[in-house]
Structure formats: structure tokens, C-alpha cells
Amino acid sequence: MPCKSCFSVNRKKFGAEMGIHFLGLKNIDKPIVWVFPELVVCLDCGAAEFVVPEAELRELVKDDAAAAAG
Ligand SMILES: [Zn+2]
């Protein structure tokens, strides 16, 4: 699959550790959601792509739903 930004095929896979946190002062107490995705980086323009694993994705959805309700 070519890069979605510059259509280069010069892309490479990496391992990554990523702490996803919610933006905004009201979310300052929300815990960081850690993910360890396989990262695909375009070596020409730097655009990166990864998929949040299902368990961690549920954490993001759950927190978002709680924020909308409260
Ligand atoms: Zn690119």
C-alpha cells in the first residue's frame, strides 16, 4: 500500500510504544492509554500509520462516551 499523503511506496514497519492521552484541561485526570502498535512510516514524507488494538480502542471509546454523558 502506498503512502496516503505522498503516494510513495518507500514505507517501513517499526515497533512503537505510545501513550494516548485525552486533550483539554478537563481531561487532565484521565489515565493515559498505552498502546504498542506496529507503526508504518513513510520514509519520504514522514506520515505514519497504525491501528489501535481492540482492547485499547475500547478504553478510548469508553472514556469518550463517559465524557459525552457527563
Ligand atoms: Zn509519504
PDB file of N, CA, C and O and ligand atoms in Angstrom:
ATOM      1  N   MET A   1       0.851  -1.208   0.000  1.00  0.00           N
ATOM      2  CA  MET A   1       0.000   0.000   0.000  1.00  0.00           C
ATOM      3  C   MET A   1       0.883   1.253   0.000  1.00  0.00           C
ATOM      4  O   MET A   1       1.746   1.411   0.863  1.00  0.00           O
ATOM      5  N   PRO A   2       0.679   2.156  -0.964  1.00  0.00           N
ATOM      6  CA  PRO A   2       1.472   3.397  -0.965  1.00  0.00           C
ATOM      7  C   PRO A   2       1.024   4.356   0.137  1.00  0.00           C
ATOM      8  O   PRO A   2      -0.065   4.239   0.686  1.00  0.00           O
ATOM      9  N   CYS A   3       1.892   5.328   0.434  1.00  0.00           N
ATOM     10  CA  CYS A   3       1.592   6.357   1.422  1.00  0.00           C
ATOM     11  C   CYS A   3       0.345   7.142   1.013  1.00  0.00           C
ATOM     12  O   CYS A   3       0.193   7.514  -0.140  1.00  0.00           O
ATOM     13  N   LYS A   4      -0.541   7.397   1.990  1.00  0.00           N
ATOM     14  CA  LYS A   4      -1.772   8.127   1.672  1.00  0.00           C
ATOM     15  C   LYS A   4      -1.513   9.619   1.466  1.00  0.00           C
ATOM     16  O   LYS A   4      -2.338  10.326   0.891  1.00  0.00           O
ATOM     17  N   SER A   5      -0.381  10.115   1.952  1.00  0.00           N
ATOM     18  CA  SER A   5      -0.085  11.541   1.813  1.00  0.00           C
ATOM     19  C   SER A   5       0.653  11.859   0.519  1.00  0.00           C
ATOM     20  O   SER A   5       0.303  12.780  -0.203  1.00  0.00           O
ATOM     21  N   CYS A   6       1.717  11.077   0.223  1.00  0.00           N
ATOM     22  CA  CYS A   6       2.541  11.428  -0.940  1.00  0.00           C
ATOM     23  C   CYS A   6       2.606  10.294  -1.963  1.00  0.00           C
ATOM     24  O   CYS A   6       3.261  10.427  -2.982  1.00  0.00           O
ATOM     25  N   PHE A   7       1.909   9.186  -1.690  1.00  0.00           N
ATOM     26  CA  PHE A   7       1.804   8.044  -2.602  1.00  0.00           C
ATOM     27  C   PHE A   7       3.128   7.328  -2.844  1.00  0.00           C
ATOM     28  O   PHE A   7       3.269   6.566  -3.794  1.00  0.00           O
ATOM     29  N   SER A   8       4.124   7.583  -1.969  1.00  0.00           N
ATOM     30  CA  SER A   8       5.379   6.870  -2.059  1.00  0.00           C
ATOM     31  C   SER A   8       5.184   5.420  -1.588  1.00  0.00           C
ATOM     32  O   SER A   8       4.347   5.138  -0.734  1.00  0.00           O
ATOM     33  N   VAL A   9       5.960   4.510  -2.169  1.00  0.00           N
ATOM     34  CA  VAL A   9       5.923   3.133  -1.679  1.00  0.00           C
ATOM     35  C   VAL A   9       7.119   2.865  -0.757  1.00  0.00           C
ATOM     36  O   VAL A   9       7.321   1.741  -0.303  1.00  0.00           O
ATOM     37  N   ASN A  10       7.881   3.903  -0.481  1.00  0.00           N
ATOM     38  CA  ASN A  10       9.064   3.810   0.373  1.00  0.00           C
ATOM     39  C   ASN A  10       8.640   3.892   1.843  1.00  0.00           C
ATOM     40  O   ASN A  10       8.870   4.886   2.523  1.00  0.00           O
ATOM     41  N   ARG A  11       7.985   2.821   2.333  1.00  0.00           N
ATOM     42  CA  ARG A  11       7.477   2.802   3.702  1.00  0.00           C
ATOM     43  C   ARG A  11       8.094   1.629   4.445  1.00  0.00           C
ATOM     44  O   ARG A  11       8.453   0.619   3.869  1.00  0.00           O
ATOM     45  N   LYS A  12       8.205   1.783   5.756  1.00  0.00           N
ATOM     46  CA  LYS A  12       8.837   0.740   6.559  1.00  0.00           C
ATOM     47  C   LYS A  12       8.078   0.542   7.857  1.00  0.00           C
ATOM     48  O   LYS A  12       7.558   1.500   8.431  1.00  0.00           O
ATOM     49  N   LYS A  13       8.036  -0.713   8.336  1.00  0.00           N
ATOM     50  CA  LYS A  13       7.365  -1.031   9.592  1.00  0.00           C
ATOM     51  C   LYS A  13       8.313  -0.893  10.772  1.00  0.00           C
ATOM     52  O   LYS A  13       9.488  -1.259  10.684  1.00  0.00           O
ATOM     53  N   PHE A  14       7.779  -0.388  11.891  1.00  0.00           N
ATOM     54  CA  PHE A  14       8.527  -0.281  13.143  1.00  0.00           C
ATOM     55  C   PHE A  14       7.643  -0.740  14.291  1.00  0.00           C
ATOM     56  O   PHE A  14       6.424  -0.754  14.177  1.00  0.00           O
ATOM     57  N   GLY A  15       8.273  -1.052  15.407  1.00  0.00           N
ATOM     58  CA  GLY A  15       7.530  -1.257  16.640  1.00  0.00           C
ATOM     59  C   GLY A  15       7.454   0.077  17.355  1.00  0.00           C
ATOM     60  O   GLY A  15       8.343   0.913  17.212  1.00  0.00           O
ATOM     61  N   ALA A  16       6.407   0.303  18.152  1.00  0.00           N
ATOM     62  CA  ALA A  16       6.271   1.588  18.837  1.00  0.00           C
ATOM     63  C   ALA A  16       5.581   1.426  20.186  1.00  0.00           C
ATOM     64  O   ALA A  16       4.828   0.472  20.401  1.00  0.00           O
ATOM     65  N   GLU A  17       5.900   2.341  21.108  1.00  0.00           N
ATOM     66  CA  GLU A  17       5.163   2.463  22.355  1.00  0.00           C
ATOM     67  C   GLU A  17       4.541   3.849  22.346  1.00  0.00           C
ATOM     68  O   GLU A  17       5.226   4.831  22.087  1.00  0.00           O
ATOM     69  N   MET A  18       3.259   3.912  22.629  1.00  0.00           N
ATOM     70  CA  MET A  18       2.576   5.189  22.509  1.00  0.00           C
ATOM     71  C   MET A  18       1.593   5.386  23.654  1.00  0.00           C
ATOM     72  O   MET A  18       0.812   4.502  23.965  1.00  0.00           O
ATOM     73  N   GLY A  19       1.686   6.540  24.316  1.00  0.00           N
ATOM     74  CA  GLY A  19       0.725   6.892  25.367  1.00  0.00           C
ATOM     75  C   GLY A  19      -0.298   7.854  24.794  1.00  0.00           C
ATOM     76  O   GLY A  19       0.036   8.986  24.463  1.00  0.00           O
ATOM     77  N   ILE A  20      -1.529   7.380  24.661  1.00  0.00           N
ATOM     78  CA  ILE A  20      -2.580   8.245  24.108  1.00  0.00           C
ATOM     79  C   ILE A  20      -3.290   8.933  25.266  1.00  0.00           C
ATOM     80  O   ILE A  20      -3.795   8.273  26.174  1.00  0.00           O
ATOM     81  N   HIS A  21      -3.287  10.250  25.252  1.00  0.00           N
ATOM     82  CA  HIS A  21      -3.981  10.971  26.315  1.00  0.00           C
ATOM     83  C   HIS A  21      -5.054  11.871  25.738  1.00  0.00           C
ATOM     84  O   HIS A  21      -4.996  12.280  24.580  1.00  0.00           O
ATOM     85  N   PHE A  22      -6.042  12.152  26.573  1.00  0.00           N
ATOM     86  CA  PHE A  22      -7.173  12.966  26.142  1.00  0.00           C
ATOM     87  C   PHE A  22      -6.796  14.433  26.248  1.00  0.00           C
ATOM     88  O   PHE A  22      -6.155  14.862  27.203  1.00  0.00           O
ATOM     89  N   LEU A  23      -7.205  15.205  25.246  1.00  0.00           N
ATOM     90  CA  LEU A  23      -6.855  16.616  25.205  1.00  0.00           C
ATOM     91  C   LEU A  23      -7.767  17.451  26.100  1.00  0.00           C
ATOM     92  O   LEU A  23      -8.889  17.067  26.408  1.00  0.00           O
ATOM     93  N   GLY A  24      -7.276  18.568  26.520  1.00  0.00           N
ATOM     94  CA  GLY A  24      -8.097  19.519  27.272  1.00  0.00           C
ATOM     95  C   GLY A  24      -7.884  19.408  28.764  1.00  0.00           C
ATOM     96  O   GLY A  24      -7.615  18.339  29.303  1.00  0.00           O
ATOM     97  N   LEU A  25      -8.036  20.541  29.439  1.00  0.00           N
ATOM     98  CA  LEU A  25      -7.796  20.616  30.880  1.00  0.00           C
ATOM     99  C   LEU A  25      -8.756  19.728  31.665  1.00  0.00           C
ATOM    100  O   LEU A  25      -8.393  19.142  32.679  1.00  0.00           O
ATOM    101  N   LYS A  26     -10.005  19.595  31.189  1.00  0.00           N
ATOM    102  CA  LYS A  26     -11.000  18.799  31.922  1.00  0.00           C
ATOM    103  C   LYS A  26     -10.650  17.311  31.904  1.00  0.00           C
ATOM    104  O   LYS A  26     -11.171  16.534  32.698  1.00  0.00           O
ATOM    105  N   ASN A  27      -9.759  16.909  31.004  1.00  0.00           N
ATOM    106  CA  ASN A  27      -9.377  15.501  30.900  1.00  0.00           C
ATOM    107  C   ASN A  27      -8.046  15.206  31.583  1.00  0.00           C
ATOM    108  O   ASN A  27      -7.485  14.124  31.427  1.00  0.00           O
ATOM    109  N   ILE A  28      -7.573  16.163  32.353  1.00  0.00           N
ATOM    110  CA  ILE A  28      -6.225  16.052  32.905  1.00  0.00           C
ATOM    111  C   ILE A  28      -6.072  14.859  33.852  1.00  0.00           C
ATOM    112  O   ILE A  28      -4.985  14.300  34.001  1.00  0.00           O
ATOM    113  N   ASP A  29      -7.189  14.422  34.466  1.00  0.00           N
ATOM    114  CA  ASP A  29      -7.140  13.300  35.415  1.00  0.00           C
ATOM    115  C   ASP A  29      -7.335  11.940  34.742  1.00  0.00           C
ATOM    116  O   ASP A  29      -7.199  10.905  35.377  1.00  0.00           O
ATOM    117  N   LYS A  30      -7.701  11.947  33.473  1.00  0.00           N
ATOM    118  CA  LYS A  30      -7.931  10.668  32.788  1.00  0.00           C
ATOM    119  C   LYS A  30      -6.613   9.947  32.565  1.00  0.00           C
ATOM    120  O   LYS A  30      -5.609  10.566  32.193  1.00  0.00           O
ATOM    121  N   PRO A  31      -6.614   8.637  32.808  1.00  0.00           N
ATOM    122  CA  PRO A  31      -5.366   7.890  32.629  1.00  0.00           C
ATOM    123  C   PRO A  31      -4.964   7.787  31.158  1.00  0.00           C
ATOM    124  O   PRO A  31      -5.814   7.756  30.273  1.00  0.00           O
ATOM    125  N   ILE A  32      -3.660   7.746  30.955  1.00  0.00           N
ATOM    126  CA  ILE A  32      -3.113   7.562  29.608  1.00  0.00           C
ATOM    127  C   ILE A  32      -3.394   6.136  29.159  1.00  0.00           C
ATOM    128  O   ILE A  32      -3.296   5.193  29.940  1.00  0.00           O
ATOM    129  N   VAL A  33      -3.791   5.977  27.910  1.00  0.00           N
ATOM    130  CA  VAL A  33      -3.996   4.647  27.327  1.00  0.00           C
ATOM    131  C   VAL A  33      -2.733   4.280  26.554  1.00  0.00           C
ATOM    132  O   VAL A  33      -2.365   4.944  25.588  1.00  0.00           O
ATOM    133  N   TRP A  34      -2.063   3.215  27.014  1.00  0.00           N
ATOM    134  CA  TRP A  34      -0.814   2.795  26.368  1.00  0.00           C
ATOM    135  C   TRP A  34      -1.087   1.793  25.266  1.00  0.00           C
ATOM    136  O   TRP A  34      -1.829   0.837  25.459  1.00  0.00           O
ATOM    137  N   VAL A  35      -0.502   2.011  24.103  1.00  0.00           N
ATOM    138  CA  VAL A  35      -0.610   1.046  23.012  1.00  0.00           C
ATOM    139  C   VAL A  35       0.788   0.737  22.477  1.00  0.00           C
ATOM    140  O   VAL A  35       1.704   1.556  22.571  1.00  0.00           O
ATOM    141  N   PHE A  36       0.934  -0.442  21.950  1.00  0.00           N
ATOM    142  CA  PHE A  36       2.224  -0.899  21.420  1.00  0.00           C
ATOM    143  C   PHE A  36       2.023  -1.372  19.989  1.00  0.00           C
ATOM    144  O   PHE A  36       2.147  -2.557  19.689  1.00  0.00           O
ATOM    145  N   PRO A  37       1.704  -0.431  19.121  1.00  0.00           N
ATOM    146  CA  PRO A  37       1.313  -0.817  17.760  1.00  0.00           C
ATOM    147  C   PRO A  37       2.498  -1.058  16.842  1.00  0.00           C
ATOM    148  O   PRO A  37       3.629  -0.659  17.131  1.00  0.00           O
ATOM    149  N   GLU A  38       2.193  -1.715  15.735  1.00  0.00           N
ATOM    150  CA  GLU A  38       3.138  -1.783  14.628  1.00  0.00           C
ATOM    151  C   GLU A  38       2.910  -0.511  13.811  1.00  0.00           C
ATOM    152  O   GLU A  38       1.790  -0.201  13.413  1.00  0.00           O
ATOM    153  N   LEU A  39       3.980   0.249  13.636  1.00  0.00           N
ATOM    154  CA  LEU A  39       3.895   1.556  13.013  1.00  0.00           C
ATOM    155  C   LEU A  39       4.448   1.465  11.596  1.00  0.00           C
ATOM    156  O   LEU A  39       5.520   0.912  11.377  1.00  0.00           O
ATOM    157  N   VAL A  40       3.711   1.993  10.627  1.00  0.00           N
ATOM    158  CA  VAL A  40       4.206   2.058   9.252  1.00  0.00           C
ATOM    159  C   VAL A  40       4.519   3.514   8.939  1.00  0.00           C
ATOM    160  O   VAL A  40       3.641   4.366   8.977  1.00  0.00           O
ATOM    161  N   VAL A  41       5.814   3.792   8.681  1.00  0.00           N
ATOM    162  CA  VAL A  41       6.264   5.163   8.457  1.00  0.00           C
ATOM    163  C   VAL A  41       6.672   5.341   6.999  1.00  0.00           C
ATOM    164  O   VAL A  41       7.411   4.526   6.447  1.00  0.00           O
ATOM    165  N   CYS A  42       6.196   6.419   6.397  1.00  0.00           N
ATOM    166  CA  CYS A  42       6.628   6.782   5.052  1.00  0.00           C
ATOM    167  C   CYS A  42       8.003   7.418   5.168  1.00  0.00           C
ATOM    168  O   CYS A  42       8.183   8.422   5.853  1.00  0.00           O
ATOM    169  N   LEU A  43       8.994   6.832   4.499  1.00  0.00           N
ATOM    170  CA  LEU A  43      10.367   7.325   4.612  1.00  0.00           C
ATOM    171  C   LEU A  43      10.604   8.542   3.724  1.00  0.00           C
ATOM    172  O   LEU A  43      11.681   9.132   3.739  1.00  0.00           O
ATOM    173  N   ASP A  44       9.612   8.945   2.965  1.00  0.00           N
ATOM    174  CA  ASP A  44       9.740  10.147   2.136  1.00  0.00           C
ATOM    175  C   ASP A  44       9.115  11.373   2.791  1.00  0.00           C
ATOM    176  O   ASP A  44       9.718  12.437   2.819  1.00  0.00           O
ATOM    177  N   CYS A  45       7.904  11.254   3.343  1.00  0.00           N
ATOM    178  CA  CYS A  45       7.248  12.447   3.893  1.00  0.00           C
ATOM    179  C   CYS A  45       7.035  12.348   5.400  1.00  0.00           C
ATOM    180  O   CYS A  45       6.664  13.340   6.040  1.00  0.00           O
ATOM    181  N   GLY A  46       7.245  11.168   6.016  1.00  0.00           N
ATOM    182  CA  GLY A  46       7.134  11.038   7.463  1.00  0.00           C
ATOM    183  C   GLY A  46       5.747  10.686   7.962  1.00  0.00           C
ATOM    184  O   GLY A  46       5.553  10.498   9.166  1.00  0.00           O
ATOM    185  N   ALA A  47       4.775  10.607   7.079  1.00  0.00           N
ATOM    186  CA  ALA A  47       3.429  10.232   7.511  1.00  0.00           C
ATOM    187  C   ALA A  47       3.472   8.835   8.127  1.00  0.00           C
ATOM    188  O   ALA A  47       4.109   7.932   7.593  1.00  0.00           O
ATOM    189  N   ALA A  48       2.803   8.662   9.271  1.00  0.00           N
ATOM    190  CA  ALA A  48       2.830   7.382   9.974  1.00  0.00           C
ATOM    191  C   ALA A  48       1.413   6.865  10.172  1.00  0.00           C
ATOM    192  O   ALA A  48       0.462   7.628  10.298  1.00  0.00           O
ATOM    193  N   GLU A  49       1.313   5.539  10.223  1.00  0.00           N
ATOM    194  CA  GLU A  49       0.012   4.908  10.311  1.00  0.00           C
ATOM    195  C   GLU A  49       0.082   3.745  11.278  1.00  0.00           C
ATOM    196  O   GLU A  49       1.059   2.984  11.277  1.00  0.00           O
ATOM    197  N   PHE A  50      -0.932   3.623  12.136  1.00  0.00           N
ATOM    198  CA  PHE A  50      -1.005   2.448  12.995  1.00  0.00           C
ATOM    199  C   PHE A  50      -2.448   2.188  13.365  1.00  0.00           C
ATOM    200  O   PHE A  50      -3.313   3.048  13.214  1.00  0.00           O
ATOM    201  N   VAL A  51      -2.710   0.973  13.870  1.00  0.00           N
ATOM    202  CA  VAL A  51      -4.047   0.602  14.299  1.00  0.00           C
ATOM    203  C   VAL A  51      -4.037   0.423  15.809  1.00  0.00           C
ATOM    204  O   VAL A  51      -3.177  -0.261  16.360  1.00  0.00           O
ATOM    205  N   VAL A  52      -4.974   1.060  16.499  1.00  0.00           N
ATOM    206  CA  VAL A  52      -5.120   0.882  17.940  1.00  0.00           C
ATOM    207  C   VAL A  52      -5.748  -0.488  18.176  1.00  0.00           C
ATOM    208  O   VAL A  52      -6.811  -0.783  17.639  1.00  0.00           O
ATOM    209  N   PRO A  53      -5.075  -1.353  18.969  1.00  0.00           N
ATOM    210  CA  PRO A  53      -5.636  -2.687  19.240  1.00  0.00           C
ATOM    211  C   PRO A  53      -7.001  -2.580  19.921  1.00  0.00           C
ATOM    212  O   PRO A  53      -7.300  -1.592  20.591  1.00  0.00           O
ATOM    213  N   GLU A  54      -7.816  -3.621  19.763  1.00  0.00           N
ATOM    214  CA  GLU A  54      -9.209  -3.574  20.173  1.00  0.00           C
ATOM    215  C   GLU A  54      -9.404  -3.235  21.645  1.00  0.00           C
ATOM    216  O   GLU A  54     -10.268  -2.423  22.003  1.00  0.00           O
ATOM    217  N   ALA A  55      -8.602  -3.831  22.530  1.00  0.00           N
ATOM    218  CA  ALA A  55      -8.766  -3.588  23.973  1.00  0.00           C
ATOM    219  C   ALA A  55      -8.532  -2.117  24.304  1.00  0.00           C
ATOM    220  O   ALA A  55      -9.294  -1.505  25.063  1.00  0.00           O
ATOM    221  N   GLU A  56      -7.479  -1.544  23.731  1.00  0.00           N
ATOM    222  CA  GLU A  56      -7.153  -0.141  23.981  1.00  0.00           C
ATOM    223  C   GLU A  56      -8.162   0.777  23.292  1.00  0.00           C
ATOM    224  O   GLU A  56      -8.509   1.835  23.813  1.00  0.00           O
ATOM    225  N   LEU A  57      -8.646   0.347  22.148  1.00  0.00           N
ATOM    226  CA  LEU A  57      -9.665   1.114  21.435  1.00  0.00           C
ATOM    227  C   LEU A  57     -10.922   1.251  22.293  1.00  0.00           C
ATOM    228  O   LEU A  57     -11.529   2.321  22.366  1.00  0.00           O
ATOM    229  N   ARG A  58     -11.275   0.154  22.995  1.00  0.00           N
ATOM    230  CA  ARG A  58     -12.441   0.202  23.893  1.00  0.00           C
ATOM    231  C   ARG A  58     -12.238   1.229  24.993  1.00  0.00           C
ATOM    232  O   ARG A  58     -13.180   1.904  25.396  1.00  0.00           O
ATOM    233  N   GLU A  59     -11.014   1.359  25.498  1.00  0.00           N
ATOM    234  CA  GLU A  59     -10.718   2.355  26.533  1.00  0.00           C
ATOM    235  C   GLU A  59     -10.978   3.771  26.008  1.00  0.00           C
ATOM    236  O   GLU A  59     -11.518   4.612  26.719  1.00  0.00           O
ATOM    237  N   LEU A  60     -10.582   4.007  24.774  1.00  0.00           N
ATOM    238  CA  LEU A  60     -10.781   5.337  24.181  1.00  0.00           C
ATOM    239  C   LEU A  60     -12.261   5.627  23.961  1.00  0.00           C
ATOM    240  O   LEU A  60     -12.736   6.726  24.226  1.00  0.00           O
ATOM    241  N   VAL A  61     -13.001   4.618  23.494  1.00  0.00           N
ATOM    242  CA  VAL A  61     -14.430   4.782  23.237  1.00  0.00           C
ATOM    243  C   VAL A  61     -15.179   4.964  24.553  1.00  0.00           C
ATOM    244  O   VAL A  61     -16.021   5.855  24.669  1.00  0.00           O
ATOM    245  N   LYS A  62     -14.810   4.151  25.540  1.00  0.00           N
ATOM    246  CA  LYS A  62     -15.480   4.186  26.843  1.00  0.00           C
ATOM    247  C   LYS A  62     -15.332   5.574  27.469  1.00  0.00           C
ATOM    248  O   LYS A  62     -16.300   6.161  27.937  1.00  0.00           O
ATOM    249  N   ASP A  63     -14.134   6.109  27.471  1.00  0.00           N
ATOM    250  CA  ASP A  63     -13.893   7.413  28.069  1.00  0.00           C
ATOM    251  C   ASP A  63     -14.624   8.517  27.323  1.00  0.00           C
ATOM    252  O   ASP A  63     -15.094   9.475  27.905  1.00  0.00           O
ATOM    253  N   ASP A  64     -14.690   8.352  26.029  1.00  0.00           N
ATOM    254  CA  ASP A  64     -15.374   9.334  25.209  1.00  0.00           C
ATOM    255  C   ASP A  64     -16.882   9.337  25.501  1.00  0.00           C
ATOM    256  O   ASP A  64     -17.497  10.388  25.623  1.00  0.00           O
ATOM    257  N   ALA A  65     -17.454   8.154  25.679  1.00  0.00           N
ATOM    258  CA  ALA A  65     -18.871   8.020  25.976  1.00  0.00           C
ATOM    259  C   ALA A  65     -19.183   8.603  27.349  1.00  0.00           C
ATOM    260  O   ALA A  65     -20.192   9.272  27.550  1.00  0.00           O
ATOM    261  N   ALA A  66     -18.289   8.375  28.309  1.00  0.00           N
ATOM    262  CA  ALA A  66     -18.471   8.908  29.665  1.00  0.00           C
ATOM    263  C   ALA A  66     -18.442  10.434  29.640  1.00  0.00           C
ATOM    264  O   ALA A  66     -19.221  11.088  30.324  1.00  0.00           O
ATOM    265  N   ALA A  67     -17.555  10.992  28.826  1.00  0.00           N
ATOM    266  CA  ALA A  67     -17.456  12.448  28.721  1.00  0.00           C
ATOM    267  C   ALA A  67     -18.714  13.040  28.103  1.00  0.00           C
ATOM    268  O   ALA A  67     -19.210  14.074  28.535  1.00  0.00           O
ATOM    269  N   ALA A  68     -19.255  12.338  27.089  1.00  0.00           N
ATOM    270  CA  ALA A  68     -20.453  12.831  26.421  1.00  0.00           C
ATOM    271  C   ALA A  68     -21.664  12.791  27.356  1.00  0.00           C
ATOM    272  O   ALA A  68     -22.500  13.683  27.344  1.00  0.00           O
ATOM    273  N   ALA A  69     -21.716  11.742  28.202  1.00  0.00           N
ATOM    274  CA  ALA A  69     -22.852  11.580  29.119  1.00  0.00           C
ATOM    275  C   ALA A  69     -22.743  12.568  30.284  1.00  0.00           C
ATOM    276  O   ALA A  69     -23.748  13.069  30.770  1.00  0.00           O
ATOM    277  N   GLY A  70     -21.525  12.821  30.737  1.00  0.00           N
ATOM    278  CA  GLY A  70     -21.371  13.659  31.899  1.00  0.00           C
ATOM    279  C   GLY A  70     -21.174  15.101  31.501  1.00  0.00           C
ATOM    280  O   GLY A  70     -20.991  15.969  32.280  1.00  0.00           O
TER     281      GLY A  70
HETATM  282 ZN    ZN B   1       4.554   9.826   2.245  1.00  0.00          ZN
END
